[in-house]
Amino acid sequence: MKTMKILLPLLALLAPLPLQARPVAPVGQTAPSDVKPERLAAAKALIDELMPPDRRDAMMESMLRPLMANIQKGMLDNPEIAGQLKTVPQARSIIEEFLRNQTESTMTLIRQNMPGMIDAMAHAYARRFDTKQLGELQRFFATPTGRAYVEQSMQIMGDPDVAAWQRDLMQQSMKKTQKDAQELADKLAAAAQDKGNSQ
């Protein structure tokens, strides 16, 4: 189906967001730490200030849900995609349900992996800042301005200007993905034909 030929490469763009963490040690082993304990402790205190444990899930959702909703809207509003979806009446509702499920799966994955993400972030901060700097950062983020910054920065992806830029970028990305996917399909078809001719 031509519709799916266009959609499949685009759906890959909506795979769950990767959580970049330290390399996972083999089962039964502990990953070595290259940071000093006092710096790690200060980094963990900073993370607790940036993302209080009782608010972490809500903060991540306030940042990621608008981001993913905007990506999905940009994809479904693409004129070529929208045109293709009209040819199959049930296609749009099926795709929308798939996208909703992907969003929920991503949020569940992030919630389940939150401890690992926090640990990875603490190590990353501890490598880049010394104990004095980490303390200064923590004190800043404990101020009203620092707390306001943290709260608002998590919602930046939902800002209208940022969302408009993101949709435009998504449209450009989809056009390139469609072009690249077609070129790949053509090359594979040509290779299959060459193989058939050589037999």
Coordinates of N, CA and C in Angstrom, one line a residue, residues 33-44 122-123 125-131 134:
S33 N 33.3 3.8 38.7 CA 33.0 5.2 38.8 C 34.3 5.9 38.8
D34 N 34.3 7.0 38.0 CA 35.6 7.7 37.8 C 35.4 9.1 38.5
V35 N 34.4 9.3 39.4 CA 34.2 10.5 40.1 C 34.4 10.4 41.6
K36 N 34.8 11.4 42.2 CA 35.1 11.4 43.7 C 33.7 11.4 44.4
P37 N 33.7 10.6 45.5 CA 32.4 10.5 46.2 C 31.8 11.8 46.7
E38 N 32.7 12.8 47.1 CA 32.1 14.0 47.6 C 31.5 14.9 46.4
R39 N 32.1 14.7 45.2 CA 31.5 15.4 44.1 C 30.2 14.8 43.7
L40 N 30.2 13.4 43.7 CA 28.9 12.7 43.4 C 27.8 13.1 44.4
A41 N 28.1 13.2 45.6 CA 27.1 13.5 46.7 C 26.6 14.9 46.4
A42 N 27.5 15.9 46.0 CA 27.1 17.2 45.7 C 26.2 17.3 44.5
A43 N 26.6 16.4 43.5 CA 25.8 16.4 42.2 C 24.4 15.8 42.5
K44 N 24.3 14.8 43.4 CA 23.0 14.3 43.7 C 22.1 15.3 44.4
A122 N 23.7 12.5 37.6 CA 24.6 12.9 38.8 C 26.0 12.7 38.4
H123 N 26.3 11.5 37.8 CA 27.7 11.3 37.4 C 28.2 12.3 36.4
Y125 N 27.2 15.4 36.0 CA 27.4 16.7 36.6 C 28.7 16.6 37.5
A126 N 28.9 15.5 38.1 CA 30.1 15.3 39.0 C 31.4 15.3 38.2
R127 N 31.3 14.9 37.0 CA 32.5 14.9 36.1 C 32.9 16.3 35.6
R128 N 31.8 17.1 35.5 CA 32.0 18.4 34.8 C 32.1 19.6 35.8
F129 N 31.7 19.4 37.0 CA 31.7 20.5 38.0 C 32.4 20.0 39.3
D130 N 33.1 20.9 40.0 CA 33.7 20.5 41.2 C 32.7 20.8 42.3
T131 N 33.1 20.4 43.6 CA 32.1 20.5 44.7 C 31.7 21.9 44.9
L134 N 29.2 22.9 42.2 CA 27.9 22.2 42.4 C 27.1 22.8 43.5

